[in-house]
mmCIF file of C-alpha atoms in Angstrom:
data_model
loop_
_atom_site.group_PDB
_atom_site.id
_atom_site.type_symbol
_atom_site.label_atom_id
_atom_site.label_comp_id
_atom_site.label_asym_id
_atom_site.label_seq_id
_atom_site.Cartn_x
_atom_site.Cartn_y
_atom_site.Cartn_z
ATOM 1 C CA UNK A 1 47.419 25.101 -149.418
ATOM 2 C CA UNK A 2 45.846 22.726 -146.884
ATOM 3 C CA UNK A 3 47.266 19.219 -146.658
ATOM 4 C CA UNK A 4 45.125 16.516 -148.236
ATOM 5 C CA UNK A 5 43.948 13.814 -145.850
ATOM 6 C CA UNK A 6 45.048 10.490 -147.417
ATOM 7 C CA UNK A 7 42.363 8.603 -145.470
ATOM 8 C CA UNK A 8 42.793 5.238 -143.784
ATOM 9 C CA UNK A 9 45.395 2.761 -145.003
ATOM 10 C CA UNK A 10 44.107 0.102 -147.431
ATOM 11 C CA UNK A 11 42.712 -2.966 -145.688
ATOM 12 C CA UNK A 12 42.953 -6.538 -146.961
ATOM 13 C CA UNK A 13 39.855 -6.194 -149.171
ATOM 14 C CA UNK A 14 41.170 -2.940 -150.644
ATOM 15 C CA UNK A 15 44.508 -4.577 -151.449
ATOM 16 C CA UNK A 16 42.809 -7.522 -153.147
ATOM 17 C CA UNK A 17 40.729 -5.139 -155.265
ATOM 18 C CA UNK A 18 43.825 -3.164 -156.215
ATOM 19 C CA UNK A 19 45.496 -6.369 -157.427
ATOM 20 C CA UNK A 20 42.346 -7.307 -159.354
ATOM 21 C CA UNK A 21 42.179 -3.883 -160.999
ATOM 22 C CA UNK A 22 45.839 -4.053 -162.015
ATOM 23 C CA UNK A 23 45.195 -7.457 -163.561
ATOM 24 C CA UNK A 24 42.176 -6.170 -165.520
ATOM 25 C CA UNK A 25 44.250 -3.205 -166.711
ATOM 26 C CA UNK A 26 46.800 -5.514 -168.314
ATOM 27 C CA UNK A 27 46.485 -5.741 -172.129
ATOM 28 C CA UNK A 28 47.876 -9.298 -171.975
ATOM 29 C CA UNK A 29 45.156 -10.324 -169.525
ATOM 30 C CA UNK A 30 42.438 -8.710 -171.642
ATOM 31 C CA UNK A 31 43.667 -10.549 -174.738
ATOM 32 C CA UNK A 32 43.753 -13.844 -172.801
ATOM 33 C CA UNK A 33 40.282 -13.270 -171.276
ATOM 34 C CA UNK A 34 38.823 -12.622 -174.722
ATOM 35 C CA UNK A 35 40.011 -16.091 -175.846
ATOM 36 C CA UNK A 36 39.525 -18.238 -172.736
ATOM 37 C CA UNK A 37 36.124 -20.077 -172.881
ATOM 38 C CA UNK A 38 35.145 -19.307 -169.269
ATOM 39 C CA UNK A 39 35.865 -15.569 -169.505
ATOM 40 C CA UNK A 40 35.326 -14.546 -173.114
ATOM 41 C CA UNK A 41 31.576 -13.905 -172.706
ATOM 42 C CA UNK A 42 32.215 -11.515 -169.803
ATOM 43 C CA UNK A 43 35.087 -9.878 -171.685
ATOM 44 C CA UNK A 44 32.793 -9.353 -174.664
ATOM 45 C CA UNK A 45 30.092 -7.768 -172.469
ATOM 46 C CA UNK A 46 32.622 -5.517 -170.752
ATOM 47 C CA UNK A 47 34.037 -4.464 -174.095
ATOM 48 C CA UNK A 48 30.578 -3.633 -175.424
ATOM 49 C CA UNK A 49 29.740 -1.676 -172.253
ATOM 50 C CA UNK A 50 32.943 0.364 -172.549
ATOM 51 C CA UNK A 51 32.283 1.025 -176.224
ATOM 52 C CA UNK A 52 28.739 2.191 -175.432
ATOM 53 C CA UNK A 53 30.153 4.671 -172.904
ATOM 54 C CA UNK A 54 32.673 5.942 -175.458
ATOM 55 C CA UNK A 55 30.062 6.236 -178.220
ATOM 56 C CA UNK A 56 27.217 7.511 -176.013
ATOM 57 C CA UNK A 57 27.408 11.068 -177.337
ATOM 58 C CA UNK A 58 26.946 9.850 -180.918
ATOM 59 C CA UNK A 59 23.995 7.721 -179.788
ATOM 60 C CA UNK A 60 22.299 10.717 -178.160
ATOM 61 C CA UNK A 61 22.836 12.862 -181.250
ATOM 62 C CA UNK A 62 21.313 10.172 -183.471
ATOM 63 C CA UNK A 63 18.341 10.081 -181.092
ATOM 64 C CA UNK A 64 18.039 13.868 -181.272
ATOM 65 C CA UNK A 65 18.048 13.829 -185.079
ATOM 66 C CA UNK A 66 15.471 11.014 -185.160
ATOM 67 C CA UNK A 67 13.092 13.034 -183.004
ATOM 68 C CA UNK A 68 13.880 16.374 -184.649
ATOM 69 C CA UNK A 69 12.912 14.953 -188.052
ATOM 70 C CA UNK A 70 9.757 13.429 -186.492
ATOM 71 C CA UNK A 71 10.576 9.914 -187.700
ATOM 72 C CA UNK A 72 8.513 8.202 -184.934
ATOM 73 C CA UNK A 73 5.419 10.119 -186.007
ATOM 74 C CA UNK A 74 6.107 9.667 -189.721
ATOM 75 C CA UNK A 75 6.336 5.890 -189.292
ATOM 76 C CA UNK A 76 3.371 5.556 -186.928
ATOM 77 C CA UNK A 77 1.064 4.279 -189.681
ATOM 78 C CA UNK A 78 3.436 1.835 -191.332
ATOM 79 C CA UNK A 79 6.902 1.301 -192.843
ATOM 80 C CA UNK A 80 8.534 3.687 -195.310
ATOM 81 C CA UNK A 81 11.740 3.737 -197.292
ATOM 82 C CA UNK A 82 14.511 6.158 -196.427
ATOM 83 C CA UNK A 83 13.932 7.820 -199.805
ATOM 84 C CA UNK A 84 10.306 8.526 -198.885
ATOM 85 C CA UNK A 85 11.338 9.918 -195.503
ATOM 86 C CA UNK A 86 13.958 12.086 -197.214
ATOM 87 C CA UNK A 87 11.304 13.538 -199.525
ATOM 88 C CA UNK A 88 8.929 14.199 -196.620
ATOM 89 C CA UNK A 89 11.577 15.994 -194.569
ATOM 90 C CA UNK A 90 13.549 17.709 -197.334
ATOM 91 C CA UNK A 91 16.585 15.797 -196.083
ATOM 92 C CA UNK A 92 19.471 14.445 -198.120
ATOM 93 C CA UNK A 93 18.571 10.839 -199.128
ATOM 94 C CA UNK A 94 22.017 9.407 -198.330
ATOM 95 C CA UNK A 95 22.028 11.139 -194.923
ATOM 96 C CA UNK A 96 18.506 9.862 -194.206
ATOM 97 C CA UNK A 97 19.600 6.308 -194.992
ATOM 98 C CA UNK A 98 22.484 6.662 -192.519
ATOM 99 C CA UNK A 99 20.170 8.085 -189.861
ATOM 100 C CA UNK A 100 17.620 5.278 -190.315
ATOM 101 C CA UNK A 101 20.398 2.725 -190.052
ATOM 102 C CA UNK A 102 21.640 4.399 -186.858
ATOM 103 C CA UNK A 103 18.141 4.562 -185.372
ATOM 104 C CA UNK A 104 17.682 0.873 -186.174
ATOM 105 C CA UNK A 105 20.954 0.008 -184.454
ATOM 106 C CA UNK A 106 19.710 1.872 -181.366
ATOM 107 C CA UNK A 107 16.456 -0.094 -181.346
ATOM 108 C CA UNK A 108 14.270 2.873 -182.298
ATOM 109 C CA UNK A 109 13.494 1.612 -185.810
ATOM 110 C CA UNK A 110 13.541 -1.789 -187.449
ATOM 111 C CA UNK A 111 14.723 -2.438 -191.009
ATOM 112 C CA UNK A 112 12.678 -4.891 -193.028
ATOM 113 C CA UNK A 113 13.980 -7.260 -195.692
ATOM 114 C CA UNK A 114 12.522 -4.956 -198.341
ATOM 115 C CA UNK A 115 14.756 -2.133 -197.076
ATOM 116 C CA UNK A 116 11.921 -0.121 -195.573
ATOM 117 C CA UNK A 117 11.997 1.081 -191.972
ATOM 118 C CA UNK A 118 9.281 0.726 -189.371
ATOM 119 C CA UNK A 119 8.943 1.646 -185.707
ATOM 120 C CA UNK A 120 10.562 -0.714 -183.231
ATOM 121 C CA UNK A 121 9.326 -1.067 -179.654
ATOM 122 C CA UNK A 122 11.483 1.749 -178.258
ATOM 123 C CA UNK A 123 10.537 4.049 -181.115
ATOM 124 C CA UNK A 124 6.852 3.448 -180.443
ATOM 125 C CA UNK A 125 7.438 4.129 -176.743
ATOM 126 C CA UNK A 126 8.930 7.533 -177.649
ATOM 127 C CA UNK A 127 5.471 8.533 -178.838
ATOM 128 C CA UNK A 128 3.743 7.166 -175.747
ATOM 129 C CA UNK A 129 5.761 8.773 -172.939
ATOM 130 C CA UNK A 130 4.389 12.287 -172.263
ATOM 131 C CA UNK A 131 6.881 15.057 -172.987
ATOM 132 C CA UNK A 132 9.761 12.727 -173.854
ATOM 133 C CA UNK A 133 10.294 13.913 -177.424
ATOM 134 C CA UNK A 134 10.127 17.575 -176.397
ATOM 135 C CA UNK A 135 12.661 16.935 -173.636
ATOM 136 C CA UNK A 136 15.013 15.261 -176.134
ATOM 137 C CA UNK A 137 14.814 18.336 -178.375
ATOM 138 C CA UNK A 138 15.419 20.557 -175.349
ATOM 139 C CA UNK A 139 18.686 18.701 -174.708
ATOM 140 C CA UNK A 140 20.515 20.682 -177.374
ATOM 141 C CA UNK A 141 21.033 23.331 -174.678
ATOM 142 C CA UNK A 142 22.508 20.790 -172.262
ATOM 143 C CA UNK A 143 24.769 19.427 -175.026
ATOM 144 C CA UNK A 144 26.254 22.895 -175.498
ATOM 145 C CA UNK A 145 26.746 23.329 -171.756
ATOM 146 C CA UNK A 146 28.642 20.023 -171.554
ATOM 147 C CA UNK A 147 30.920 20.713 -174.519
ATOM 148 C CA UNK A 148 33.841 21.352 -172.122
ATOM 149 C CA UNK A 149 33.105 18.852 -169.345
ATOM 150 C CA UNK A 150 36.163 19.464 -167.157
ATOM 151 C CA UNK A 151 35.623 23.227 -167.169
ATOM 152 C CA UNK A 152 31.906 22.668 -166.555
ATOM 153 C CA UNK A 153 32.597 20.479 -163.507
ATOM 154 C CA UNK A 154 35.049 23.036 -162.118
ATOM 155 C CA UNK A 155 32.455 25.792 -162.464
ATOM 156 C CA UNK A 156 34.543 27.685 -165.021
ATOM 157 C CA UNK A 157 31.774 27.984 -167.621
ATOM 158 C CA UNK A 158 28.522 29.928 -167.753
ATOM 159 C CA UNK A 159 25.888 27.276 -168.576
ATOM 160 C CA UNK A 160 23.203 28.413 -170.969
ATOM 161 C CA UNK A 161 20.679 26.281 -169.093
ATOM 162 C CA UNK A 162 21.125 28.427 -165.969
ATOM 163 C CA UNK A 163 19.459 31.328 -167.739
ATOM 164 C CA UNK A 164 17.009 29.357 -169.855
ATOM 165 C CA UNK A 165 14.155 28.493 -167.495
ATOM 166 C CA UNK A 166 14.117 31.872 -165.669
ATOM 167 C CA UNK A 167 14.048 33.570 -169.064
ATOM 168 C CA UNK A 168 11.318 31.367 -170.506
ATOM 169 C CA UNK A 169 9.025 31.814 -167.516
ATOM 170 C CA UNK A 170 10.171 35.364 -166.743
ATOM 171 C CA UNK A 171 11.121 38.034 -169.259
ATOM 172 C CA UNK A 172 11.017 35.539 -172.107
ATOM 173 C CA UNK A 173 7.336 34.813 -171.576
ATOM 174 C CA UNK A 174 6.450 38.291 -172.791
ATOM 175 C CA UNK A 175 9.100 38.308 -175.522
ATOM 176 C CA UNK A 176 8.182 34.883 -176.901
ATOM 177 C CA UNK A 177 4.826 33.638 -175.548
ATOM 178 C CA UNK A 178 4.811 30.685 -177.966
ATOM 179 C CA UNK A 179 8.074 29.361 -176.552
ATOM 180 C CA UNK A 180 6.854 29.927 -172.989
ATOM 181 C CA UNK A 181 3.649 28.013 -173.737
ATOM 182 C CA UNK A 182 5.570 25.151 -175.339
ATOM 183 C CA UNK A 183 7.902 24.683 -172.393
ATOM 184 C CA UNK A 184 5.093 25.129 -169.902
ATOM 185 C CA UNK A 185 3.364 22.253 -171.679
ATOM 186 C CA UNK A 186 6.612 20.257 -171.514
ATOM 187 C CA UNK A 187 6.794 20.712 -167.747
ATOM 188 C CA UNK A 188 3.136 19.693 -167.399
ATOM 189 C CA UNK A 189 3.615 16.540 -169.476
ATOM 190 C CA UNK A 190 6.714 15.384 -167.613
ATOM 191 C CA UNK A 191 4.987 16.168 -164.310
ATOM 192 C CA UNK A 192 2.160 13.854 -165.371
ATOM 193 C CA UNK A 193 4.563 10.902 -165.543
ATOM 194 C CA UNK A 194 6.029 11.811 -162.146
ATOM 195 C CA UNK A 195 2.507 12.040 -160.713
ATOM 196 C CA UNK A 196 1.652 8.572 -161.986
ATOM 197 C CA UNK A 197 4.709 7.035 -160.316
ATOM 198 C CA UNK A 198 4.235 8.999 -157.085
ATOM 199 C CA UNK A 199 0.578 8.134 -156.646
ATOM 200 C CA UNK A 200 1.356 4.427 -157.112
ATOM 201 C CA UNK A 201 3.582 4.548 -154.036
ATOM 202 C CA UNK A 202 1.635 6.931 -151.772
ATOM 203 C CA UNK A 203 -1.815 6.235 -150.302
ATOM 204 C CA UNK A 204 -3.856 9.448 -150.024
ATOM 205 C CA UNK A 205 -7.055 7.655 -149.011
ATOM 206 C CA UNK A 206 -7.086 9.220 -145.532
ATOM 207 C CA UNK A 207 -6.008 12.696 -146.628
ATOM 208 C CA UNK A 208 -8.709 15.383 -146.643
ATOM 209 C CA UNK A 209 -6.760 18.395 -147.963
ATOM 210 C CA UNK A 210 -3.551 18.087 -149.981
ATOM 211 C CA UNK A 211 -1.441 21.211 -150.431
ATOM 212 C CA UNK A 212 0.976 20.991 -153.358
ATOM 213 C CA UNK A 213 3.790 23.499 -152.818
ATOM 214 C CA UNK A 214 5.611 24.737 -155.900
ATOM 215 C CA UNK A 215 3.097 22.814 -157.954
ATOM 216 C CA UNK A 216 3.321 24.900 -161.138
ATOM 217 C CA UNK A 217 0.311 24.364 -163.371
ATOM 218 C CA UNK A 218 -1.102 21.763 -160.961
ATOM 219 C CA UNK A 219 -0.472 18.591 -162.964
ATOM 220 C CA UNK A 220 0.319 16.499 -159.881
ATOM 221 C CA UNK A 221 -2.508 17.938 -157.796
ATOM 222 C CA UNK A 222 -5.102 17.378 -160.524
ATOM 223 C CA UNK A 223 -3.906 13.782 -160.922
ATOM 224 C CA UNK A 224 -4.324 13.251 -157.164
ATOM 225 C CA UNK A 225 -7.771 14.847 -157.189
ATOM 226 C CA UNK A 226 -8.892 12.728 -160.129
ATOM 227 C CA UNK A 227 -7.802 9.580 -158.297
ATOM 228 C CA UNK A 228 -9.426 10.518 -154.936
ATOM 229 C CA UNK A 229 -12.843 12.061 -155.437
ATOM 230 C CA UNK A 230 -13.225 13.219 -151.810
ATOM 231 C CA UNK A 231 -9.846 14.959 -151.737
ATOM 232 C CA UNK A 232 -9.590 18.756 -151.700
ATOM 233 C CA UNK A 233 -6.548 20.480 -153.196
ATOM 234 C CA UNK A 234 -4.601 23.666 -152.494
ATOM 235 C CA UNK A 235 -2.063 24.746 -155.109
ATOM 236 C CA UNK A 236 0.723 26.957 -153.748
ATOM 237 C CA UNK A 237 3.019 28.753 -156.156
ATOM 238 C CA UNK A 238 4.082 32.237 -157.194
ATOM 239 C CA UNK A 239 1.299 34.686 -158.120
ATOM 240 C CA UNK A 240 2.414 34.731 -161.775
ATOM 241 C CA UNK A 241 1.936 30.966 -162.137
ATOM 242 C CA UNK A 242 -1.409 30.127 -163.728
ATOM 243 C CA UNK A 243 -3.095 26.727 -163.492
ATOM 244 C CA UNK A 244 -6.183 25.377 -165.267
ATOM 245 C CA UNK A 245 -9.187 25.397 -162.919
ATOM 246 C CA UNK A 246 -10.440 22.336 -161.067
ATOM 247 C CA UNK A 247 -13.678 22.249 -159.038
ATOM 248 C CA UNK A 248 -11.884 20.928 -155.934
ATOM 249 C CA UNK A 249 -8.673 22.955 -156.209
ATOM 250 C CA UNK A 250 -7.902 26.485 -155.055
ATOM 251 C CA UNK A 251 -4.791 28.506 -155.843
ATOM 252 C CA UNK A 252 -3.029 30.188 -152.916
ATOM 253 C CA UNK A 253 -0.321 32.522 -154.298
ATOM 254 C CA UNK A 254 2.806 32.363 -152.130
ATOM 255 C CA UNK A 255 6.564 32.775 -152.416
ATOM 256 C CA UNK A 256 7.721 30.019 -150.073
ATOM 257 C CA UNK A 257 11.213 31.515 -149.880
ATOM 258 C CA UNK A 258 9.963 34.712 -148.242
ATOM 259 C CA UNK A 259 6.503 33.865 -146.857
ATOM 260 C CA UNK A 260 5.089 31.231 -144.481
ATOM 261 C CA UNK A 261 3.088 28.415 -146.028
ATOM 262 C CA UNK A 262 -0.708 28.526 -145.680
ATOM 263 C CA UNK A 263 -2.243 26.286 -143.019
ATOM 264 C CA UNK A 264 -5.290 24.049 -143.235
ATOM 265 C CA UNK A 265 -3.957 21.020 -145.151
ATOM 266 C CA UNK A 266 -3.311 17.638 -143.538
ATOM 267 C CA UNK A 267 -0.738 16.680 -146.190
ATOM 268 C CA UNK A 268 1.861 18.665 -148.130
ATOM 269 C CA UNK A 269 3.490 17.510 -151.357
ATOM 270 C CA UNK A 270 6.768 18.790 -152.769
ATOM 271 C CA UNK A 271 7.044 17.395 -156.287
ATOM 272 C CA UNK A 272 10.377 18.116 -158.010
ATOM 273 C CA UNK A 273 10.957 21.109 -155.739
ATOM 274 C CA UNK A 274 13.845 20.354 -153.370
ATOM 275 C CA UNK A 275 16.426 19.536 -156.045
ATOM 276 C CA UNK A 276 15.972 23.017 -157.495
ATOM 277 C CA UNK A 277 17.338 24.657 -154.339
ATOM 278 C CA UNK A 278 20.350 24.834 -152.030
ATOM 279 C CA UNK A 279 20.387 23.090 -148.652
ATOM 280 C CA UNK A 280 19.615 26.235 -146.671
ATOM 281 C CA UNK A 281 16.531 26.977 -148.795
ATOM 282 C CA UNK A 282 15.379 23.360 -148.484
ATOM 283 C CA UNK A 283 15.870 23.346 -144.711
ATOM 284 C CA UNK A 284 13.829 26.547 -144.363
ATOM 285 C CA UNK A 285 11.057 25.183 -146.615
ATOM 286 C CA UNK A 286 10.788 21.918 -144.664
ATOM 287 C CA UNK A 287 10.618 23.881 -141.401
ATOM 288 C CA UNK A 288 7.766 25.966 -142.840
ATOM 289 C CA UNK A 289 5.981 22.779 -143.949
ATOM 290 C CA UNK A 290 6.338 21.376 -140.430
ATOM 291 C CA UNK A 291 4.810 24.546 -138.980
ATOM 292 C CA UNK A 292 1.917 24.563 -141.459
ATOM 293 C CA UNK A 293 0.913 20.931 -140.874
ATOM 294 C CA UNK A 294 -1.219 19.717 -137.941
ATOM 295 C CA UNK A 295 -0.017 16.941 -135.653
ATOM 296 C CA UNK A 296 -0.049 13.719 -137.661
ATOM 297 C CA UNK A 297 0.152 15.619 -140.955
ATOM 298 C CA UNK A 298 2.170 14.050 -143.773
ATOM 299 C CA UNK A 299 4.787 15.427 -146.089
ATOM 300 C CA UNK A 300 5.431 13.806 -149.471
ATOM 301 C CA UNK A 301 8.636 14.470 -151.391
ATOM 302 C CA UNK A 302 8.954 13.148 -154.919
ATOM 303 C CA UNK A 303 11.816 13.966 -157.254
ATOM 304 C CA UNK A 304 14.871 12.483 -158.976
ATOM 305 C CA UNK A 305 17.439 11.395 -156.398
ATOM 306 C CA UNK A 306 21.032 10.260 -156.249
ATOM 307 C CA UNK A 307 21.664 6.595 -155.580
ATOM 308 C CA UNK A 308 23.952 7.527 -152.669
ATOM 309 C CA UNK A 309 26.134 4.536 -151.813
ATOM 310 C CA UNK A 310 24.834 2.810 -154.967
ATOM 311 C CA UNK A 311 25.110 5.497 -157.676
ATOM 312 C CA UNK A 312 22.580 5.381 -160.521
ATOM 313 C CA UNK A 313 22.834 6.602 -164.098
ATOM 314 C CA UNK A 314 19.618 8.583 -163.897
ATOM 315 C CA UNK A 315 20.341 10.318 -160.591
ATOM 316 C CA UNK A 316 24.121 10.590 -160.474
ATOM 317 C CA UNK A 317 24.772 11.284 -164.153
ATOM 318 C CA UNK A 318 21.792 12.799 -165.930
ATOM 319 C CA UNK A 319 19.962 14.690 -163.188
ATOM 320 C CA UNK A 320 23.167 15.573 -161.320
ATOM 321 C CA UNK A 321 24.667 17.203 -164.421
ATOM 322 C CA UNK A 322 21.356 18.859 -165.323
ATOM 323 C CA UNK A 323 21.141 20.422 -161.849
ATOM 324 C CA UNK A 324 24.742 21.618 -162.130
ATOM 325 C CA UNK A 325 23.914 23.284 -165.441
ATOM 326 C CA UNK A 326 20.863 24.985 -163.897
ATOM 327 C CA UNK A 327 23.112 26.266 -161.128
ATOM 328 C CA UNK A 328 20.467 26.493 -158.400
ATOM 329 C CA UNK A 329 20.166 23.131 -156.666
ATOM 330 C CA UNK A 330 21.530 19.635 -156.438
ATOM 331 C CA UNK A 331 20.434 16.011 -156.565
ATOM 332 C CA UNK A 332 20.328 14.462 -153.077
ATOM 333 C CA UNK A 333 20.000 10.845 -152.085
ATOM 334 C CA UNK A 334 17.047 9.584 -150.049
ATOM 335 C CA UNK A 335 19.192 9.345 -146.913
ATOM 336 C CA UNK A 336 20.133 13.042 -147.112
ATOM 337 C CA UNK A 337 16.504 14.056 -147.648
ATOM 338 C CA UNK A 338 15.531 11.886 -144.687
ATOM 339 C CA UNK A 339 18.098 13.694 -142.524
ATOM 340 C CA UNK A 340 16.758 17.087 -143.618
ATOM 341 C CA UNK A 341 13.230 15.982 -142.719
ATOM 342 C CA UNK A 342 14.291 14.873 -139.242
ATOM 343 C CA UNK A 343 16.190 18.114 -138.700
ATOM 344 C CA UNK A 344 12.967 19.989 -139.536
ATOM 345 C CA UNK A 345 11.112 18.035 -136.839
ATOM 346 C CA UNK A 346 9.485 15.263 -138.865
ATOM 347 C CA UNK A 347 9.480 11.613 -137.822
ATOM 348 C CA UNK A 348 8.330 8.285 -139.273
ATOM 349 C CA UNK A 349 10.442 8.808 -142.388
ATOM 350 C CA UNK A 350 9.812 6.192 -145.082
ATOM 351 C CA UNK A 351 11.601 5.665 -148.395
ATOM 352 C CA UNK A 352 9.246 4.129 -150.943
ATOM 353 C CA UNK A 353 10.233 1.259 -153.238
ATOM 354 C CA UNK A 354 9.721 2.519 -156.780
ATOM 355 C CA UNK A 355 8.999 0.582 -159.966
ATOM 356 C CA UNK A 356 10.692 3.243 -162.103
ATOM 357 C CA UNK A 357 13.208 4.999 -159.893
ATOM 358 C CA UNK A 358 14.693 6.674 -162.994
ATOM 359 C CA UNK A 359 11.484 8.750 -163.200
ATOM 360 C CA UNK A 360 11.216 9.740 -159.543
ATOM 361 C CA UNK A 361 11.745 8.529 -155.987
ATOM 362 C CA UNK A 362 9.545 9.210 -152.978
ATOM 363 C CA UNK A 363 10.273 9.957 -149.321
ATOM 364 C CA UNK A 364 7.445 10.581 -146.828
ATOM 365 C CA UNK A 365 7.321 11.604 -143.167
ATOM 366 C CA UNK A 366 4.825 12.776 -140.528
ATOM 367 C CA UNK A 367 4.622 15.566 -138.006
ATOM 368 C CA UNK A 368 4.633 13.859 -134.616
#
């Protein structure tokens, strides 16, 4: 067994942090901090934050049940009692009361003085974000994959999610076309939200032809075409992928893992593509994009990313674990994607500032 490198010796700052951490780990200090006027507010917030981490699984299951029983839709036109909701759903009345209480505690519902429940702001937003409720229902697969987290992280399990998407859009499409259509719609709806965030941060005003590689049903490309009426679009994906027609969009069937990319576009977009693949596949794809673009051509990469030196919950917890369960790719930070772009020959790399980085992040570059 190879010796483990202990790394550099702790410096002064490290030693001070170690002493601080030992102090915070002391039950006597925690009890004192909870009473002392200058520290008790922070101690209360820290305690609540720790409790939320401990109870997070129960929160997510309450959210799943709320969506599964369609409570946001059932309350869209006004408040109802838990008894009424129980009758509508065929659910046990006492269990429905507990669920409504839980959903109210999570900010999804609001309980009135008359005991009836109505939609709260977050519950209303569940209905307004495209694909969000379907994605929440889809999480039951991820929950099963994470049931043994240590074994999952060590790669000792066989995640169900790893076989789900290939089945749905492969053999499963013929076996269960209704399920395939439902999840194809889910991907389109979530892509719509990503497109909205991406197009806010990228100016396509000077682009004549945009080629969207791995664009699926063309949700991002259609959004770009609708925003820029002089733009022409080329959708590149596998021959089996079908996209609704658009008067300024053509479909060029291509397997980018085994074929060169078509030429003729002055910008290439890769929307939620890189994180589905290993580094060697990504490096080869970026090299092909560099070859296909003319001098001065742009590449646009938009997908969930790790926070790198500043880890984020969306990138380094949710999307990182989801990618592990899929078993094909990984979440990278913007700095790593920038390095891969430079290695492929691109320059002028820019990392966009995003309003909602939990939806997507954007890195662009040009072919010198």
